[in-house]
PDB file of C-alpha atoms in Angstrom:
ATOM      1  CA  GLY A  30     -14.494  11.188   9.260  1.00  0.00           C
ATOM      2  CA  ALA A  31     -13.371   7.853  10.587  1.00  0.00           C
ATOM      3  CA  GLY A  32     -10.671   6.115   8.629  1.00  0.00           C
ATOM      4  CA  VAL A  33      -9.932   2.312   8.223  1.00  0.00           C
ATOM      5  CA  SER A  34      -9.524   0.575  11.511  1.00  0.00           C
ATOM      6  CA  GLN A  35      -7.979  -2.675  12.315  1.00  0.00           C
ATOM      7  CA  SER A  36      -7.908  -4.877  15.368  1.00  0.00           C
ATOM      8  CA  PRO A  37      -5.905  -6.066  17.231  1.00  0.00           C
ATOM      9  CA  SER A  38      -2.918  -3.657  16.689  1.00  0.00           C
ATOM     10  CA  ASN A  39      -0.575  -6.580  17.946  1.00  0.00           C
ATOM     11  CA  LYS A  40      -1.080 -10.144  18.122  1.00  0.00           C
ATOM     12  CA  VAL A  41       1.509 -12.729  19.454  1.00  0.00           C
ATOM     13  CA  THR A  42       0.372 -16.423  19.071  1.00  0.00           C
ATOM     14  CA  GLU A  43       1.916 -19.719  19.195  1.00  0.00           C
ATOM     15  CA  LYS A  44       2.806 -21.945  16.387  1.00  0.00           C
ATOM     16  CA  GLY A  45      -0.172 -23.768  15.398  1.00  0.00           C
ATOM     17  CA  LYS A  46      -2.848 -21.754  16.753  1.00  0.00           C
ATOM     18  CA  ASP A  47      -5.606 -19.958  14.592  1.00  0.00           C
ATOM     19  CA  VAL A  48      -5.926 -16.077  14.469  1.00  0.00           C
ATOM     20  CA  GLU A  49      -8.547 -13.668  13.276  1.00  0.00           C
ATOM     21  CA  LEU A  50      -7.703 -10.273  12.219  1.00  0.00           C
ATOM     22  CA  ARG A  51     -10.410  -7.587  11.844  1.00  0.00           C
ATOM     23  CA  CYS A  52     -10.760  -4.540   9.363  1.00  0.00           C
ATOM     24  CA  ASP A  53     -13.349  -1.867   9.555  1.00  0.00           C
ATOM     25  CA  PRO A  54     -13.284  -0.112   6.090  1.00  0.00           C
ATOM     26  CA  ILE A  55     -14.490   3.637   5.549  1.00  0.00           C
ATOM     27  CA  SER A  56     -18.318   3.669   5.588  1.00  0.00           C
ATOM     28  CA  GLY A  57     -19.411   3.625   1.762  1.00  0.00           C
ATOM     29  CA  HIS A  58     -16.362   2.208   0.341  1.00  0.00           C
ATOM     30  CA  THR A  59     -17.239  -0.886  -1.650  1.00  0.00           C
ATOM     31  CA  ALA A  60     -13.645  -2.222  -2.394  1.00  0.00           C
ATOM     32  CA  LEU A  61     -11.567  -3.896   0.538  1.00  0.00           C
ATOM     33  CA  TYR A  62      -7.997  -5.221   0.190  1.00  0.00           C
ATOM     34  CA  TRP A  63      -5.819  -7.110   2.395  1.00  0.00           C
ATOM     35  CA  TYR A  64      -2.083  -6.976   2.208  1.00  0.00           C
ATOM     36  CA  ARG A  65       0.924  -8.352   4.192  1.00  0.00           C
ATOM     37  CA  GLN A  66       4.146  -6.610   4.764  1.00  0.00           C
ATOM     38  CA  SER A  67       7.382  -8.359   5.893  1.00  0.00           C
ATOM     39  CA  LEU A  68       9.999  -6.332   7.576  1.00  0.00           C
ATOM     40  CA  GLY A  69      11.679  -3.867   5.156  1.00  0.00           C
ATOM     41  CA  GLN A  70       9.440  -5.222   2.237  1.00  0.00           C
ATOM     42  CA  GLY A  71       6.889  -3.857   0.193  1.00  0.00           C
ATOM     43  CA  LEU A  72       3.295  -4.804   0.233  1.00  0.00           C
ATOM     44  CA  GLU A  73       2.132  -8.385  -0.866  1.00  0.00           C
ATOM     45  CA  PHE A  74      -1.445  -8.596  -2.201  1.00  0.00           C
ATOM     46  CA  LEU A  75      -3.526 -11.334  -0.331  1.00  0.00           C
ATOM     47  CA  ILE A  76      -7.110 -10.685  -1.250  1.00  0.00           C
ATOM     48  CA  TYR A  77      -9.666  -8.192  -2.667  1.00  0.00           C
ATOM     49  CA  PHE A  78     -13.416  -7.811  -2.197  1.00  0.00           C
ATOM     50  CA  GLN A  79     -15.475  -5.659  -4.513  1.00  0.00           C
ATOM     51  CA  GLY A  80     -19.113  -5.056  -3.547  1.00  0.00           C
ATOM     52  CA  ASN A  81     -21.201  -8.337  -3.800  1.00  0.00           C
ATOM     53  CA  SER A  82     -18.833  -9.829  -6.261  1.00  0.00           C
ATOM     54  CA  ALA A  83     -16.783 -13.146  -5.560  1.00  0.00           C
ATOM     55  CA  PRO A  84     -13.525 -12.050  -3.979  1.00  0.00           C
ATOM     56  CA  ASP A  85     -10.349 -12.339  -5.612  1.00  0.00           C
ATOM     57  CA  LYS A  86      -8.188 -14.782  -3.603  1.00  0.00           C
ATOM     58  CA  SER A  87      -5.342 -14.998  -6.108  1.00  0.00           C
ATOM     59  CA  GLY A  88      -2.911 -13.533  -3.540  1.00  0.00           C
ATOM     60  CA  LEU A  89      -3.453 -16.060  -0.601  1.00  0.00           C
ATOM     61  CA  PRO A  90      -0.292 -17.950   0.095  1.00  0.00           C
ATOM     62  CA  SER A  91      -1.749 -21.045   1.175  1.00  0.00           C
ATOM     63  CA  ASP A  92      -5.275 -22.758   2.195  1.00  0.00           C
ATOM     64  CA  ARG A  93      -4.497 -21.961   5.775  1.00  0.00           C
ATOM     65  CA  PHE A  94      -5.553 -18.219   4.790  1.00  0.00           C
ATOM     66  CA  SER A  95      -9.124 -17.095   4.284  1.00  0.00           C
ATOM     67  CA  ALA A  96     -11.248 -13.986   4.555  1.00  0.00           C
ATOM     68  CA  GLU A  97     -14.781 -12.939   4.562  1.00  0.00           C
ATOM     69  CA  ARG A  98     -16.463  -9.615   4.340  1.00  0.00           C
ATOM     70  CA  THR A  99     -19.986  -9.423   6.104  1.00  0.00           C
ATOM     71  CA  GLY A 100     -22.634  -7.149   4.736  1.00  0.00           C
ATOM     72  CA  GLY A 101     -20.292  -5.448   2.503  1.00  0.00           C
ATOM     73  CA  SER A 102     -18.431  -3.860   5.287  1.00  0.00           C
ATOM     74  CA  VAL A 103     -16.400  -5.343   8.154  1.00  0.00           C
ATOM     75  CA  SER A 104     -13.743  -8.071   6.966  1.00  0.00           C
ATOM     76  CA  THR A 105     -11.997 -10.764   8.901  1.00  0.00           C
ATOM     77  CA  LEU A 106      -8.819 -12.340   7.802  1.00  0.00           C
ATOM     78  CA  THR A 107      -8.273 -15.713   9.305  1.00  0.00           C
ATOM     79  CA  ILE A 108      -5.104 -17.728   9.439  1.00  0.00           C
ATOM     80  CA  GLN A 109      -5.277 -21.326  10.490  1.00  0.00           C
ATOM     81  CA  ARG A 110      -2.506 -23.299  12.142  1.00  0.00           C
ATOM     82  CA  THR A 111      -0.252 -20.423  12.161  1.00  0.00           C
ATOM     83  CA  GLN A 112       3.400 -20.782  11.226  1.00  0.00           C
ATOM     84  CA  GLN A 113       6.550 -18.680  12.007  1.00  0.00           C
ATOM     85  CA  GLU A 114       6.639 -17.427   8.427  1.00  0.00           C
ATOM     86  CA  ASP A 115       3.339 -15.860   8.657  1.00  0.00           C
ATOM     87  CA  SER A 116       4.919 -13.328  11.164  1.00  0.00           C
ATOM     88  CA  ALA A 117       4.333  -9.956   9.414  1.00  0.00           C
ATOM     89  CA  VAL A 118       2.222  -6.772   9.503  1.00  0.00           C
ATOM     90  CA  TYR A 119      -1.216  -7.363   7.945  1.00  0.00           C
ATOM     91  CA  LEU A 120      -2.692  -4.223   6.342  1.00  0.00           C
ATOM     92  CA  CYS A 121      -6.165  -3.523   5.302  1.00  0.00           C
ATOM     93  CA  ALA A 122      -7.287  -0.820   2.795  1.00  0.00           C
ATOM     94  CA  SER A 123     -10.520   0.238   1.328  1.00  0.00           C
ATOM     95  CA  SER A 124     -11.415   2.416  -1.585  1.00  0.00           C
ATOM     96  CA  ARG A 125     -14.608   3.945  -3.049  1.00  0.00           C
ATOM     97  CA  ARG A 126     -14.715   1.238  -5.748  1.00  0.00           C
ATOM     98  CA  THR A 127     -12.360  -0.480  -8.072  1.00  0.00           C
ATOM     99  CA  GLY A 128     -10.445   1.608 -10.495  1.00  0.00           C
ATOM    100  CA  VAL A 129      -8.104   4.399 -10.214  1.00  0.00           C
ATOM    101  CA  TYR A 130      -9.231   5.417  -6.567  1.00  0.00           C
ATOM    102  CA  GLU A 131      -6.844   6.066  -3.728  1.00  0.00           C
ATOM    103  CA  GLN A 132      -6.597   3.421  -1.288  1.00  0.00           C
ATOM    104  CA  TYR A 133      -7.003   4.183   2.346  1.00  0.00           C
ATOM    105  CA  PHE A 134      -5.050   2.097   4.708  1.00  0.00           C
ATOM    106  CA  GLY A 135      -5.492   1.044   8.206  1.00  0.00           C
ATOM    107  CA  PRO A 136      -2.657   1.100  10.765  1.00  0.00           C
ATOM    108  CA  GLY A 137      -2.059  -2.633  10.377  1.00  0.00           C
ATOM    109  CA  THR A 138      -1.964  -5.720  12.844  1.00  0.00           C
ATOM    110  CA  ARG A 139       1.509  -6.830  13.770  1.00  0.00           C
ATOM    111  CA  LEU A 140       1.397 -10.696  13.915  1.00  0.00           C
ATOM    112  CA  THR A 141       4.084 -12.491  15.757  1.00  0.00           C
ATOM    113  CA  VAL A 142       4.021 -16.326  15.653  1.00  0.00           C
ATOM    114  CA  THR A 143       6.321 -17.798  18.167  1.00  0.00           C
TER     115      THR A 143
ATOM    116  CA  ASP B  27       3.145  -6.075 -14.868  1.00  0.00           C
ATOM    117  CA  ALA B  28       5.354  -3.060 -15.290  1.00  0.00           C
ATOM    118  CA  LYS B  29       8.606  -3.325 -13.411  1.00  0.00           C
ATOM    119  CA  THR B  30       9.863  -0.232 -11.580  1.00  0.00           C
ATOM    120  CA  THR B  31      13.368   0.769 -10.495  1.00  0.00           C
ATOM    121  CA  GLN B  32      13.764   3.378  -7.463  1.00  0.00           C
ATOM    122  CA  PRO B  33      16.695   4.358  -5.402  1.00  0.00           C
ATOM    123  CA  ASN B  34      16.934   2.356  -2.123  1.00  0.00           C
ATOM    124  CA  SER B  35      17.521   5.554  -0.224  1.00  0.00           C
ATOM    125  CA  MET B  36      17.880   9.250  -0.587  1.00  0.00           C
ATOM    126  CA  GLU B  37      18.535  12.112   1.809  1.00  0.00           C
ATOM    127  CA  SER B  38      17.568  15.843   1.540  1.00  0.00           C
ATOM    128  CA  ASN B  39      17.863  18.714   3.761  1.00  0.00           C
ATOM    129  CA  GLU B  40      14.747  20.176   5.536  1.00  0.00           C
ATOM    130  CA  GLU B  41      13.046  22.927   3.652  1.00  0.00           C
ATOM    131  CA  GLU B  42      14.524  21.962   0.405  1.00  0.00           C
ATOM    132  CA  PRO B  43      12.818  20.491  -2.648  1.00  0.00           C
ATOM    133  CA  VAL B  44      12.908  16.628  -3.246  1.00  0.00           C
ATOM    134  CA  HIS B  45      12.877  14.763  -6.313  1.00  0.00           C
ATOM    135  CA  LEU B  46      12.284  11.243  -6.061  1.00  0.00           C
ATOM    136  CA  PRO B  47      12.841   9.266  -9.359  1.00  0.00           C
ATOM    137  CA  CYS B  48      11.097   6.133 -10.684  1.00  0.00           C
ATOM    138  CA  ASN B  49      11.906   4.206 -13.919  1.00  0.00           C
ATOM    139  CA  HIS B  50       8.965   2.097 -15.281  1.00  0.00           C
ATOM    140  CA  SER B  51      10.187   1.284 -18.683  1.00  0.00           C
ATOM    141  CA  THR B  52       7.765  -1.553 -19.346  1.00  0.00           C
ATOM    142  CA  ILE B  53       4.685   0.572 -18.518  1.00  0.00           C
ATOM    143  CA  SER B  54       1.658  -0.064 -20.511  1.00  0.00           C
ATOM    144  CA  GLY B  55      -0.466   2.359 -22.286  1.00  0.00           C
ATOM    145  CA  THR B  56      -3.344   2.177 -19.755  1.00  0.00           C
ATOM    146  CA  ASP B  57      -1.121   2.122 -16.563  1.00  0.00           C
ATOM    147  CA  TYR B  58      -1.458   5.056 -14.318  1.00  0.00           C
ATOM    148  CA  ILE B  59       1.473   5.993 -12.209  1.00  0.00           C
ATOM    149  CA  HIS B  60       0.687   5.906  -8.479  1.00  0.00           C
ATOM    150  CA  TRP B  61       2.794   7.146  -5.498  1.00  0.00           C
ATOM    151  CA  TYR B  62       2.104   6.211  -1.931  1.00  0.00           C
ATOM    152  CA  ARG B  63       4.293   6.785   0.902  1.00  0.00           C
ATOM    153  CA  GLN B  64       4.609   4.939   4.226  1.00  0.00           C
ATOM    154  CA  LEU B  65       5.677   6.811   7.477  1.00  0.00           C
ATOM    155  CA  PRO B  66       7.243   4.720  10.048  1.00  0.00           C
ATOM    156  CA  SER B  67       4.890   2.343  11.880  1.00  0.00           C
ATOM    157  CA  GLN B  68       2.071   3.441   9.872  1.00  0.00           C
ATOM    158  CA  GLY B  69      -0.039   2.175   6.975  1.00  0.00           C
ATOM    159  CA  PRO B  70       0.580   3.469   3.470  1.00  0.00           C
ATOM    160  CA  GLU B  71      -0.937   6.753   2.313  1.00  0.00           C
ATOM    161  CA  TYR B  72      -1.847   8.052  -1.100  1.00  0.00           C
ATOM    162  CA  VAL B  73       0.181  10.843  -2.499  1.00  0.00           C
ATOM    163  CA  ILE B  74      -0.683  11.493  -6.038  1.00  0.00           C
ATOM    164  CA  HIS B  75      -1.393   9.518  -9.324  1.00  0.00           C
ATOM    165  CA  GLY B  76      -1.338  10.594 -13.197  1.00  0.00           C
ATOM    166  CA  LEU B  77      -1.424   9.184 -16.515  1.00  0.00           C
ATOM    167  CA  THR B  78       0.302  11.349 -18.965  1.00  0.00           C
ATOM    168  CA  SER B  79       0.169  15.028 -17.790  1.00  0.00           C
ATOM    169  CA  ASN B  80       2.093  16.462 -14.972  1.00  0.00           C
ATOM    170  CA  VAL B  81      -0.275  16.519 -11.808  1.00  0.00           C
ATOM    171  CA  ASN B  82      -0.190  18.731  -8.716  1.00  0.00           C
ATOM    172  CA  ASN B  83      -2.131  18.385  -5.349  1.00  0.00           C
ATOM    173  CA  ARG B  84      -1.591  19.795  -1.922  1.00  0.00           C
ATOM    174  CA  MET B  85       1.050  17.133  -0.933  1.00  0.00           C
ATOM    175  CA  ALA B  86       3.281  16.878  -4.278  1.00  0.00           C
ATOM    176  CA  SER B  87       3.647  17.171  -7.848  1.00  0.00           C
ATOM    177  CA  LEU B  88       4.119  14.482 -10.323  1.00  0.00           C
ATOM    178  CA  ALA B  89       6.219  14.881 -13.344  1.00  0.00           C
ATOM    179  CA  ILE B  90       5.841  12.419 -16.034  1.00  0.00           C
ATOM    180  CA  ALA B  91       8.221  11.763 -18.882  1.00  0.00           C
ATOM    181  CA  GLU B  92       6.707  12.183 -22.468  1.00  0.00           C
ATOM    182  CA  ASP B  93       7.631   8.576 -23.334  1.00  0.00           C
ATOM    183  CA  ARG B  94       5.929   7.635 -19.713  1.00  0.00           C
ATOM    184  CA  LYS B  95       8.821   5.313 -19.024  1.00  0.00           C
ATOM    185  CA  SER B  96       9.965   7.503 -16.126  1.00  0.00           C
ATOM    186  CA  SER B  97       8.513   9.862 -13.588  1.00  0.00           C
ATOM    187  CA  THR B  98       9.667  12.000 -10.620  1.00  0.00           C
ATOM    188  CA  LEU B  99       7.578  12.876  -7.436  1.00  0.00           C
ATOM    189  CA  ILE B 100       8.405  16.266  -6.231  1.00  0.00           C
ATOM    190  CA  LEU B 101       8.176  17.613  -2.815  1.00  0.00           C
ATOM    191  CA  HIS B 102       8.451  21.228  -3.008  1.00  0.00           C
ATOM    192  CA  ARG B 103       9.553  21.861   0.481  1.00  0.00           C
ATOM    193  CA  ALA B 104      10.548  18.882   2.497  1.00  0.00           C
ATOM    194  CA  THR B 105       9.748  18.783   6.198  1.00  0.00           C
ATOM    195  CA  LEU B 106      10.957  16.173   8.897  1.00  0.00           C
ATOM    196  CA  ARG B 107       7.321  14.774   8.636  1.00  0.00           C
ATOM    197  CA  ASP B 108       8.086  13.743   4.941  1.00  0.00           C
ATOM    198  CA  ALA B 109      10.580  11.147   6.018  1.00  0.00           C
ATOM    199  CA  ALA B 110       8.973   7.919   4.727  1.00  0.00           C
ATOM    200  CA  VAL B 111       9.165   5.199   2.177  1.00  0.00           C
ATOM    201  CA  TYR B 112       7.883   6.393  -1.042  1.00  0.00           C
ATOM    202  CA  TYR B 113       6.498   3.772  -3.568  1.00  0.00           C
ATOM    203  CA  CYS B 114       6.139   4.183  -7.345  1.00  0.00           C
ATOM    204  CA  ILE B 115       3.430   1.881  -8.719  1.00  0.00           C
ATOM    205  CA  PRO B 116       2.180   1.682 -12.172  1.00  0.00           C
ATOM    206  CA  GLY B 117      -1.131  -0.015 -12.628  1.00  0.00           C
ATOM    207  CA  ASP B 118      -4.372   0.422 -14.444  1.00  0.00           C
ATOM    208  CA  SER B 119      -6.328  -0.108 -11.380  1.00  0.00           C
ATOM    209  CA  ASN B 120      -5.664   0.253  -7.627  1.00  0.00           C
ATOM    210  CA  TYR B 121      -6.843  -3.297  -7.326  1.00  0.00           C
ATOM    211  CA  GLN B 122      -3.755  -4.981  -8.742  1.00  0.00           C
ATOM    212  CA  LEU B 123      -0.874  -2.765  -7.826  1.00  0.00           C
ATOM    213  CA  ILE B 124       2.486  -4.327  -7.258  1.00  0.00           C
ATOM    214  CA  TRP B 125       4.303  -2.940  -4.567  1.00  0.00           C
ATOM    215  CA  GLY B 126       8.160  -2.727  -4.714  1.00  0.00           C
ATOM    216  CA  ALA B 127      10.574  -1.871  -1.790  1.00  0.00           C
ATOM    217  CA  GLY B 128      10.362   1.900  -2.576  1.00  0.00           C
ATOM    218  CA  THR B 129      12.739   4.722  -1.734  1.00  0.00           C
ATOM    219  CA  LYS B 130      13.502   5.549   1.888  1.00  0.00           C
ATOM    220  CA  LEU B 131      13.642   9.334   2.118  1.00  0.00           C
ATOM    221  CA  ILE B 132      15.611  10.627   5.017  1.00  0.00           C
ATOM    222  CA  ILE B 133      15.353  14.452   5.823  1.00  0.00           C
ATOM    223  CA  LYS B 134      18.143  16.182   7.718  1.00  0.00           C
ATOM    224  CA  PRO B 135      17.295  19.137   9.894  1.00  0.00           C
TER     225      PRO B 135
END
């Protein structure tokens, strides 16, 4: 079946512009996660959605970052007034639900802020 | 959160077994040990997880020390496609896993 998809695969933007990154999770997966990964580093948790519960936003680095998940499926991560330090690969993952279930990751969006 | 220690990198020959160690001395009693790997320019993929007993699946085996302070991921016969960064991550839920820098596995043909 289809895996997690993300778009765009690459995004180059100018400092100060807003960007939207999209994630399509695996159908039926109720849990969705956003991470970012800087070059050579491990993953940094950003935000987590589980079903209709309020998302856990504790990993968002600043109020310029926000995310929503519509209809329990597609999610959009928005970064306002981008800064150069926002440059990273943004990864989305989904899992059947919370708990000890494997996460399935998308290929990521590489964001470059110039 | 449990702190993990993994070698920065390891090398192995193709078609030989690989043992990837991980120390997690502060692991709590309810933490599972998750292993993921990340191939170049791809998102991570799940490898295996376990709690106390050794675990096997089609990709690998996980050997967990009796005191649970360390574990070893075993690739029985490495191929070039196994070259990746391997992450060892203790956690009681996939929700709040803390990802370290992992071990870069280099496979020599």
